[in-house]
Amino acid sequence: MNLDVALAILLIFSAACYLLLGWRLVASQREVGSFPIGALLIVVSIWVMGGAIELMSSTFDVFTIGRTGHFVGTALVPIVAYVCFREYTGSETPLRTLILLMIIPTASVLLAATNHQHEAMWFLPVANEAGEFLTRPERWGPWFLFVHLPYSYAVIGAAILTLIAHSSAVAPAQRRGLFLLIAACVAPLTATAAYDLGFGPNTISYVPIVFAVMLPIYAWLIIGEQIIEFTPLAYETVFQNMQDPVVVIDDQCRVIGLNHTAENMLSVDEKDALRRPLENLLGDDAPEVFEALDSGQPQKMMTSTGRFLHVQVSKIATNRTSTRGGRVLMFRDVSDVEKAQSEVRKSEKLLRTLIDHSVNGIVRLRWVRDDNGQKTLRSIFANAAAGKFLGKDPDDMVDNTAEEIVKLATCGMQGNEADDIIERFERAVYSGNSLDVEIRHRRTGSVRWLRMICEPVGDDIAATFVDITDGKAKERKMESIATSDPLTGVLNRRGFERDAARRLTDSADDATGALLFIDLNDFKQINDAFGHEVGDQLLAEASDRLRRSLRSCDIIGRPGGDEFVALVPDVDSDVADQLATRLTAALKEPYLIGQESLHCPASIGLALYPKNANTLTGLLREADQAMYRAKSRCRGVTKIRRRDLLEKAM
């Protein structure tokens, strides 16, 4: 076995490994960046296989195939690496940008495949005097020198700079993954540059050999180090809309995130605050913040406007070297509680009057010794709001133990949840710390959400109950708005997929059902002829007919445009067919909108569960295909029969 054959076998094996590893990542798509990294490995496998074909080629045609594979790699690797590294650092590449980036690489691959006709990539001959094919020609062509080469290095340089630039804005725990990716690019990039500059033999393309040598390292990075499991820290909507200011800092006390409330509190925009030391933002006006950071204990501070803030520090727990570390600073306005406590020191009578008329429930707890000398935390005062919230007369709550008070508050929670609240309360009390939790209270059938804030006041404990029921209702309303179609009132795509998938998941193993895919055939013509206002009214009327024709337990959604979907659970094929037939007739009736009588029959596809598919995605696909068969059957037909509008999945 000569050297060329041995190297060719090594390259073929490496290409297969790269292909399998890349396909595994592309097919799984479990982590951020898995798809582009998988695509990058697949392109590298083509490059390596091209090198193997070059070594084994005995004819010009076979050698041309290898050279084309070689240039597929050199042309596409920079583009895929650019997309990969951007997604790895939390940025997406728009499709339009990707298409523009692919113009020159596509042209380079085509020119390489047809180079013998124009010599734009390299000048002939393709072999030396000994008859060996030249993997690196004696002279490169004008397209390669002035377009392909500078463009490829510019793109791969931009990809690597993306990682380097991002490293300064992330926590140290995350930089390891970035630097490992950068280091993994050094060897193939150096080999490619040396090859392009003319170093090394010109009858062997040694860049694929470098990729073969690097295969174990790349496999270790992906499988062992799991670098693609890195997920950049993102600001969630709930984080940005929290009423309390929140500031996220890294382990070097630099700001890496803050919500809108924190921006208002600090009078700074987030983009101006990022990567700045926290002390530069707060100055000398907030020593309590740094005391909380140093000690880890909650602190109180007063703002320049006279408001009292409770400052609490918590670490971002992490057990991976490629995830973001740091700490979270939460500022909670406790001015009302602080004011009440101040009034206690001034006038007990005035304090009781103020507290008793407070909209917040307030219970004061004190350590009391029994006859055996044991200390027990008992209630010494409860205002009217506390009695209202907890469903007990305030006077009857006096002398109750703290555990009894907490049990009253958590009576609407399950046993393990209530026990957890009691344990957290006891830990906070015995350690002298504060406690701030949300609890669900149920009394006489109604549910109330309370926020329980417990803080030490001298030797006593003040427990404040804030009614947040309306806030919770608003959260549910916002969720409903986010999952409903505002025009028709049915679920939108997101809401339907959530509810339908949940219903299928919760169904028994022997459950049956059906999915209907409905498309209004002539809606576009009506919308164009009579205007969007008439079209909107027609869609609203169609959704009403859907609700009247189906059952109250059926899940109806509008993915978009003139399409509707409906999940009909717990029915056999006969009942599903009856419902679909009834719906077909209802949607075929004329729509009376203003002075117009409009005909807009609907094509319906019917898929049965689990006969046609046992997942929501499968049911949607089968029903959609059936609907299109019905739609095709009715296209161009003037007199449409009712049975022609309904099609069952095969």
XYZ file of C-alpha atoms in Angstrom:
650
model
C 0.000 0.000 0.000
C 1.559 3.292 -1.085
C 1.235 6.627 0.695
C -1.525 7.973 -1.565
C -3.760 4.961 -0.913
C -3.182 5.137 2.855
C -3.972 8.841 2.942
C -7.059 8.304 0.763
C -8.373 5.631 3.177
C -7.747 7.973 6.119
C -9.592 10.809 4.360
C -12.563 8.611 3.408
C -12.906 7.397 6.992
C -12.647 10.962 8.324
C -15.193 12.241 5.784
C -17.638 9.547 6.903
C -17.120 10.477 10.568
C -17.644 14.179 9.839
C -20.790 13.345 7.878
C -22.241 11.175 10.666
C -21.397 13.714 13.351
C -22.867 16.559 11.306
C -26.012 14.636 10.468
C -26.521 13.799 14.133
C -26.481 17.495 15.034
C -28.684 18.544 12.095
C -31.285 15.868 12.858
C -31.416 16.503 16.610
C -31.574 20.340 16.739
C -31.733 20.081 20.526
C -29.494 22.999 21.367
C -28.881 26.504 20.059
C -26.336 26.300 17.241
C -26.647 22.529 16.646
C -28.035 22.900 13.101
C -25.387 25.299 11.706
C -22.536 23.406 13.402
C -23.916 20.179 11.939
C -24.097 21.820 8.517
C -20.498 23.015 8.931
C -19.304 19.462 9.645
C -21.190 18.134 6.597
C -19.486 20.711 4.351
C -16.108 19.745 5.873
C -16.886 16.088 5.061
C -17.408 17.074 1.394
C -14.071 18.921 1.445
C -12.256 15.927 2.958
C -13.904 13.501 0.525
C -12.827 15.767 -2.339
C -9.238 15.458 -1.145
C -9.570 11.650 -1.092
C -10.917 11.622 -4.645
C -8.009 13.823 -5.802
C -5.516 11.325 -4.356
C -7.219 8.328 -5.981
C -7.983 9.933 -9.362
C -6.445 8.412 -12.459
C -8.420 10.359 -15.044
C -9.092 14.027 -15.579
C -12.849 13.625 -15.067
C -12.411 11.938 -11.674
C -9.851 14.560 -10.669
C -12.338 17.312 -11.637
C -14.919 15.775 -9.304
C -12.405 15.845 -6.457
C -11.418 19.435 -7.207
C -15.089 20.453 -7.238
C -15.579 18.851 -3.819
C -12.447 20.674 -2.640
C -13.873 24.016 -3.747
C -17.299 23.222 -2.282
C -15.491 23.124 1.046
C -13.329 26.210 0.542
C -16.322 28.187 -0.761
C -18.998 27.135 1.739
C -17.048 26.626 4.986
C -16.534 30.397 5.567
C -20.253 31.091 4.982
C -21.505 28.261 7.191
C -18.938 29.155 9.875
C -20.125 32.774 9.807
C -23.772 31.722 10.307
C -22.738 29.141 12.916
C -20.675 31.529 15.034
C -23.332 34.257 14.892
C -26.017 31.884 16.147
C -23.626 30.548 18.769
C -23.271 34.068 20.169
C -27.020 34.712 20.086
C -27.483 36.466 16.711
C -29.472 35.154 13.763
C -28.471 35.674 10.141
C -31.446 36.881 8.023
C -32.295 34.737 5.012
C -31.731 37.674 2.660
C -28.204 38.175 4.018
C -27.481 34.456 3.693
C -28.598 34.481 0.053
C -26.332 37.452 -0.709
C -23.403 35.754 1.051
C -23.880 32.620 -1.067
C -23.609 34.367 -4.463
C -19.802 34.388 -4.752
C -19.273 30.875 -3.227
C -21.852 29.409 -5.610
C -20.137 31.068 -8.547
C -16.754 29.728 -7.364
C -18.029 26.140 -7.189
C -19.525 26.394 -10.686
C -16.334 27.927 -12.082
C -14.216 25.209 -10.426
C -16.384 22.477 -11.944
C -16.033 24.015 -15.439
C -12.540 25.501 -15.127
C -11.109 23.627 -18.143
C -13.435 25.703 -20.345
C -12.387 29.183 -19.162
C -9.450 28.903 -16.674
C -11.045 31.494 -14.365
C -10.087 29.591 -11.204
C -6.640 28.278 -12.227
C -4.541 28.072 -15.372
C -3.752 24.803 -17.093
C -1.943 22.382 -17.156
C -3.550 20.209 -14.480
C -0.651 17.748 -14.317
C 3.141 17.976 -14.047
C 5.716 16.398 -16.361
C 5.511 13.135 -14.391
C 1.775 12.912 -15.108
C 0.728 13.652 -11.519
C -2.336 15.813 -11.112
C -1.641 19.216 -9.543
C -3.909 19.877 -6.578
C -2.367 23.359 -6.424
C -1.917 24.767 -9.921
C 1.157 26.586 -11.075
C -0.863 29.782 -11.458
C -4.230 30.748 -9.994
C -6.871 32.302 -12.209
C -8.212 35.864 -11.915
C -11.495 34.872 -10.225
C -9.660 32.893 -7.555
C -7.055 35.582 -6.869
C -9.232 38.691 -6.927
C -12.673 37.429 -5.868
C -12.798 33.966 -4.285
C -9.653 34.182 -2.130
C -10.159 37.631 -0.538
C -13.895 37.025 -0.110
C -13.393 33.684 1.680
C -10.780 35.075 4.079
C -12.919 38.141 4.757
C -15.950 36.036 5.673
C -14.036 33.548 7.858
C -12.283 36.490 9.488
C -15.634 38.100 10.245
C -16.842 34.785 11.704
C -13.869 34.504 14.049
C -14.097 38.197 14.979
C -17.728 37.532 15.951
C -16.515 35.101 18.613
C -13.632 37.316 19.746
C -15.792 40.455 19.991
C -18.481 38.590 21.927
C -16.000 37.238 24.482
C -15.562 40.638 26.151
C -19.290 40.945 26.861
C -19.909 37.595 28.526
C -19.182 36.153 31.942
C -15.882 34.263 32.393
C -17.754 30.976 32.650
C -18.915 31.414 29.064
C -15.617 32.475 27.550
C -14.213 28.954 27.640
C -16.646 27.791 24.957
C -15.878 30.824 22.787
C -12.114 30.391 23.071
C -12.317 26.659 22.352
C -14.164 27.408 19.118
C -11.587 30.040 18.173
C -8.703 27.641 18.909
C -10.367 24.918 16.825
C -10.208 27.229 13.789
C -6.468 27.897 14.017
C -5.079 24.659 12.512
C -7.286 24.396 9.377
C -7.095 28.153 8.773
C -3.294 28.116 9.033
C -3.055 25.085 6.730
C -5.352 26.740 4.182
C -3.301 29.948 4.206
C -0.060 28.006 3.773
C -1.598 26.047 0.911
C -2.819 29.199 -0.848
C 0.604 30.874 -0.420
C 2.376 27.954 -2.093
C 3.945 26.128 0.846
C 4.149 22.338 0.733
C 3.707 19.864 -2.124
C 1.514 20.798 -5.052
C 0.336 17.247 -5.799
C -1.314 16.609 -2.429
C -4.036 18.834 -0.956
C -2.983 18.667 2.696
C -5.826 20.783 4.144
C -8.201 17.752 4.172
C -5.425 15.830 5.966
C -5.370 18.541 8.654
C -9.141 18.157 9.027
C -8.653 14.388 9.400
C -6.094 14.966 12.162
C -8.435 17.463 13.880
C -11.403 15.043 13.840
C -10.819 13.686 17.402
C -10.539 17.249 18.732
C -13.787 18.370 17.097
C -15.559 15.238 18.334
C -14.299 15.964 21.864
C -15.505 19.569 21.692
C -18.999 18.555 20.573
C -19.533 15.307 22.497
C -17.189 15.705 25.461
C -17.216 19.446 26.124
C -20.764 19.878 24.729
C -19.953 23.425 23.611
C -23.091 23.695 21.502
C -25.200 23.535 24.667
C -24.174 27.157 25.284
C -27.282 29.338 25.286
C -26.767 33.126 25.384
C -28.568 34.885 28.209
C -31.776 36.348 26.732
C -34.122 38.911 28.185
C -37.534 37.366 28.573
C -40.650 39.475 28.339
C -41.499 38.732 31.946
C -38.048 39.963 33.003
C -38.406 43.262 31.154
C -41.888 43.884 32.550
C -41.201 43.123 36.191
C -42.354 45.929 38.469
C -39.261 45.562 40.640
C -35.886 46.780 39.315
C -33.515 43.909 38.476
C -29.810 44.272 37.631
C -27.679 41.310 36.485
C -23.922 41.513 37.005
C -21.101 39.118 36.230
C -18.472 37.857 38.655
C -16.393 40.993 38.007
C -19.281 43.189 39.127
C -19.920 44.404 35.567
C -23.464 44.979 34.391
C -24.604 42.339 31.877
C -28.326 43.031 31.993
C -31.063 45.161 33.552
C -34.788 45.478 33.020
C -36.786 48.578 32.117
C -37.637 49.387 35.732
C -33.942 49.331 36.606
C -33.232 51.638 33.668
C -35.717 54.140 35.092
C -34.303 53.793 38.597
C -30.699 54.362 37.435
C -31.653 56.878 34.694
C -29.576 54.995 32.138
C -30.233 53.007 28.966
C -29.283 49.360 28.994
C -26.919 49.710 26.028
C -25.003 52.420 27.902
C -24.837 50.360 31.102
C -23.632 47.058 29.648
C -20.097 46.020 30.638
C -19.744 49.032 32.941
C -18.728 48.384 36.560
C -21.682 48.589 38.929
C -19.921 51.174 41.089
C -19.750 53.558 38.115
C -23.539 53.476 37.850
C -24.356 53.725 41.558
C -21.457 55.857 42.730
C -21.284 56.527 46.471
C -25.048 56.877 46.920
C -25.795 53.195 47.503
C -23.307 51.577 49.915
C -26.050 49.143 50.960
C -25.905 47.511 47.530
C -22.223 46.657 47.867
C -22.747 45.538 51.456
C -25.410 43.134 50.184
C -22.993 41.917 47.500
C -20.204 41.364 50.031
C -22.282 39.741 52.758
C -24.977 38.060 50.693
C -27.542 39.347 53.199
C -30.556 41.513 52.228
C -30.168 45.225 52.912
C -32.371 48.309 52.975
C -31.576 51.584 51.301
C -33.247 54.930 50.803
C -33.412 56.569 47.392
C -32.982 60.260 46.671
C -36.789 60.520 46.469
C -37.225 59.136 49.962
C -38.375 55.657 48.948
C -37.122 52.612 50.845
C -35.812 49.703 48.765
C -35.122 46.174 49.894
C -31.933 44.945 48.150
C -31.481 41.199 47.731
C -28.607 39.391 46.004
C -28.808 35.898 44.538
C -26.247 33.952 42.549
C -26.947 32.525 39.124
C -26.493 28.843 39.819
C -24.563 26.960 37.113
C -22.781 23.637 36.856
C -21.470 24.001 33.318
C -18.378 25.773 32.158
C -20.117 27.198 29.078
C -23.091 28.895 30.740
C -23.391 32.403 32.047
C -22.466 33.039 35.672
C -23.000 36.072 37.823
C -25.398 37.534 40.379
C -28.844 39.101 40.322
C -29.668 42.270 42.254
C -33.364 42.725 43.026
C -34.680 46.025 44.377
C -38.105 45.835 46.031
C -39.985 48.924 47.132
C -40.856 48.423 50.813
C -41.572 52.051 51.552
C -45.045 51.334 52.896
C -43.725 48.699 55.292
C -40.848 50.922 56.366
C -43.197 53.808 56.945
C -45.431 51.628 59.082
C -42.457 50.440 61.130
C -41.278 54.014 61.632
C -44.699 54.989 62.900
C -44.501 52.179 65.440
C -41.535 53.872 67.062
C -43.309 57.230 67.067
C -46.797 56.322 68.174
C -48.223 52.873 68.763
C -51.763 54.194 68.700
C -51.258 56.086 65.436
C -49.527 53.063 63.938
C -52.398 50.739 64.793
C -54.867 53.185 63.240
C -52.843 53.424 60.032
C -52.166 49.722 59.786
C -55.720 48.719 60.555
C -56.939 50.811 57.605
C -54.198 49.619 55.285
C -55.245 47.801 52.133
C -52.455 45.315 52.888
C -52.858 42.652 55.517
C -50.382 43.081 58.371
C -49.677 40.607 61.159
C -47.112 41.266 63.876
C -45.384 38.276 65.439
C -43.394 38.173 68.676
C -41.323 35.588 70.470
C -43.162 34.505 73.630
C -41.888 32.149 76.351
C -44.263 29.509 77.674
C -44.342 28.065 81.181
C -41.503 25.683 80.302
C -39.288 28.523 79.142
C -39.499 27.595 75.461
C -39.813 30.412 72.933
C -42.710 30.358 70.471
C -43.421 32.889 67.737
C -46.996 34.095 68.179
C -49.238 36.774 66.696
C -49.719 39.895 68.823
C -51.626 41.988 66.264
C -53.536 41.540 62.995
C -55.271 44.283 61.052
C -58.648 44.132 59.329
C -57.153 43.448 55.897
C -55.254 40.448 57.286
C -58.508 39.066 58.697
C -60.221 39.658 55.344
C -57.457 37.990 53.364
C -57.054 34.978 55.674
C -60.767 34.480 56.387
C -60.607 34.880 60.143
C -61.514 37.581 62.633
C -58.401 39.663 63.424
C -58.990 39.355 67.180
C -59.162 35.555 66.876
C -55.785 35.563 65.138
C -54.063 37.096 68.163
C -51.993 34.518 70.091
C -51.993 32.113 67.130
C -48.613 30.583 66.437
C -46.714 31.719 63.379
C -47.151 28.255 61.849
C -50.925 28.537 62.247
C -50.905 31.951 60.538
C -48.896 30.596 57.601
C -51.191 27.560 57.339
C -54.183 29.910 57.169
C -52.511 31.783 54.308
C -51.578 28.625 52.362
C -54.870 26.763 52.755
C -55.433 26.905 48.996
C -52.141 25.199 48.153
C -51.323 21.503 47.901
C -49.732 19.835 50.897
C -46.168 19.719 49.593
C -46.343 23.334 48.368
C -47.722 24.551 51.709
C -45.086 22.583 53.640
C -42.366 24.170 51.508
C -43.658 27.676 52.338
C -43.734 26.823 56.057
C -40.157 25.477 55.924
C -38.926 28.586 54.103
C -40.714 30.786 56.650
C -39.099 28.948 59.564
C -35.624 29.157 58.002
C -36.007 32.900 57.427
C -37.304 33.494 60.955
C -34.589 31.528 62.735
C -31.806 33.044 60.596
C -33.131 36.598 60.915
C -33.612 36.959 57.144
C -36.482 38.326 55.108
C -38.968 36.222 53.158
C -40.933 37.233 50.080
C -43.176 34.604 48.468
C -46.394 34.363 46.461
C -49.096 32.096 47.900
C -52.468 30.882 46.672
C -55.286 31.211 49.232
C -58.665 29.532 48.759
C -61.650 30.393 50.930
C -65.337 29.522 50.292
C -64.574 28.495 46.729
C -62.823 31.706 45.647
C -59.088 31.852 44.987
C -56.978 34.838 46.023
C -53.292 35.334 45.293
C -51.305 36.933 48.113
C -47.750 38.136 48.353
C -46.374 37.423 51.809
C -43.444 39.595 52.947
C -41.900 38.736 56.311
C -39.167 40.935 57.781
C -37.603 41.298 61.198
C -38.614 44.486 63.046
C -36.423 44.689 66.109
C -37.142 41.510 68.056
C -40.485 41.038 66.299
C -41.479 39.785 62.865
C -43.771 41.775 60.558
C -45.751 39.731 58.040
C -47.379 41.752 55.258
C -49.962 40.261 52.891
C -50.457 42.078 49.583
C -53.383 41.130 47.347
C -51.985 40.443 43.865
C -55.090 38.675 42.529
C -55.756 41.399 39.944
C -52.161 41.192 38.746
C -52.452 37.452 38.312
C -55.722 37.942 36.416
C -53.967 40.428 34.124
C -51.208 37.889 33.518
C -53.802 35.296 32.505
C -55.552 37.866 30.307
C -52.275 38.757 28.600
C -51.637 35.056 28.009
C -55.138 34.733 26.518
C -54.479 37.717 24.229
C -51.165 36.194 23.149
C -52.836 32.900 22.175
C -56.101 34.171 20.623
C -56.931 35.475 17.152
C -58.242 39.042 17.695
C -60.479 38.973 14.592
C -62.369 35.711 15.067
C -61.916 35.024 18.773
C -60.647 31.485 18.183
C -57.131 30.365 19.064
C -54.233 31.566 16.933
C -51.538 29.177 15.684
C -49.554 29.312 18.932
C -52.613 28.803 21.139
C -53.997 25.954 19.038
C -50.684 24.077 18.957
C -50.336 24.491 22.729
C -53.882 23.355 23.645
C -54.160 20.635 21.000
C -50.752 19.135 21.827
C -51.612 19.216 25.537
C -54.961 17.474 24.867
C -53.310 14.737 22.809
C -50.610 14.242 25.442
C -53.166 13.925 28.243
C -55.354 11.496 26.259
C -55.604 7.842 27.245
C -53.673 5.255 25.249
C -56.853 3.996 23.579
C -58.264 7.469 22.842
C -59.597 8.391 19.415
C -60.262 11.681 17.705
C -59.991 13.662 14.503
C -58.451 16.825 13.110
C -60.170 19.028 10.522
C -58.224 21.364 8.212
C -60.572 23.987 6.674
C -59.781 26.357 3.813
C -62.275 28.959 2.499
C -62.058 28.399 -1.267
C -63.094 31.755 -2.732
C -62.056 34.026 0.119
C -59.246 35.779 -1.777
C -61.545 36.722 -4.670
C -64.177 38.044 -2.246
C -61.557 39.959 -0.270
C -60.151 41.533 -3.449
C -63.580 42.361 -4.871
C -65.360 43.718 -1.779
C -62.497 44.876 0.423
C -60.835 43.770 3.646
C -63.711 44.931 5.857
C -66.132 42.520 4.158
C -63.450 39.841 4.213
C -62.974 40.290 7.955
C -66.730 40.013 8.546
C -66.823 36.837 6.467
C -63.988 35.303 8.523
C -65.769 36.209 11.766
C -69.015 34.638 10.518
C -67.132 31.517 9.386
C -65.615 31.131 12.869
C -69.104 31.459 14.405
C -70.374 28.693 12.113
C -67.435 26.558 13.181
C -68.332 26.998 16.848
C -72.022 26.270 16.216
C -71.327 23.185 14.089
C -68.734 21.671 16.434
C -68.895 20.827 20.120
C -67.928 23.038 23.036
C -65.088 20.673 23.943
C -63.532 20.864 20.457
C -60.417 23.011 20.012
C -60.680 25.518 17.147
C -57.829 27.605 15.768
C -56.975 29.936 12.924
C -53.356 29.447 11.788
C -53.690 32.449 9.466
C -55.370 33.840 6.364
C -58.469 31.928 5.350
C -57.495 28.647 7.066
C -58.992 27.122 10.209
C -58.183 23.937 12.111
C -60.194 22.001 14.674
C -59.223 19.125 16.973
C -62.245 16.918 17.715
C -61.269 14.619 20.624
C -62.940 11.415 21.828
C -64.884 10.586 18.645
C -64.808 7.566 16.348
C -64.626 7.771 12.553
C -68.430 7.819 12.125
C -69.003 10.714 14.520
C -66.054 12.607 13.046
C -67.491 12.139 9.559
C -70.909 13.413 10.731
C -69.357 16.503 12.319
C -67.276 17.206 9.219
C -70.316 16.773 6.950
C -72.384 19.115 9.119
C -69.581 21.658 9.091
C -69.274 21.394 5.292
C -72.956 22.181 4.915
C -72.780 25.098 7.356
C -69.830 26.708 5.576
C -71.437 26.204 2.148
C -74.427 28.387 3.072
C -74.351 31.976 1.653
C -72.869 34.734 3.836
C -75.189 37.733 4.211
C -72.891 40.725 4.746
C -74.530 44.114 4.337
C -76.409 44.036 1.049
C -74.302 41.228 -0.356
C -74.996 37.494 -0.426
C -71.589 35.853 -0.788
C -70.809 32.211 -1.516
C -67.578 30.934 0.001
C -67.688 27.141 0.481
C -64.800 25.522 2.341
C -62.618 22.559 1.439
C -62.103 20.321 4.467
C -59.478 17.668 5.093
C -60.185 15.047 7.781
C -57.465 13.039 9.566
C -58.244 10.466 12.262
C -56.306 9.873 15.468
C -54.484 7.518 15.832
C -55.336 5.870 12.495
C -53.667 8.486 10.261
C -51.178 9.889 12.794
C -50.618 9.899 16.560
C -48.996 13.328 16.879
C -50.333 16.825 16.280
C -47.732 17.493 13.578
C -48.667 14.290 11.781
C -52.402 14.992 12.007
C -51.921 18.522 10.635
C -49.856 17.200 7.742
C -52.338 14.463 6.813
C -55.388 16.740 7.144
C -53.661 19.492 5.145
C -52.875 17.098 2.311
C -56.459 15.825 2.310
C -57.772 19.410 2.225
C -55.631 20.221 -0.805
C -56.990 17.166 -2.604
C -60.522 18.421 -1.956
C -59.534 21.930 -3.034
C -58.011 20.644 -6.267
C -61.156 18.638 -6.996
C -63.328 21.772 -6.657
C -61.049 24.141 -8.562
C -62.738 25.451 -11.703
C -66.026 23.640 -10.945
C -69.081 25.920 -11.093
C -71.495 23.590 -9.329
C -69.782 22.100 -6.289
C -71.423 19.206 -4.521
C -71.217 19.010 -0.744
C -69.410 15.663 -0.740
C -66.744 17.085 -3.069
C -65.724 19.588 -0.372
C -64.746 16.907 2.165
C -61.722 14.646 1.786
C -60.383 12.056 4.239
C -56.729 11.353 4.839
C -55.496 8.165 3.235
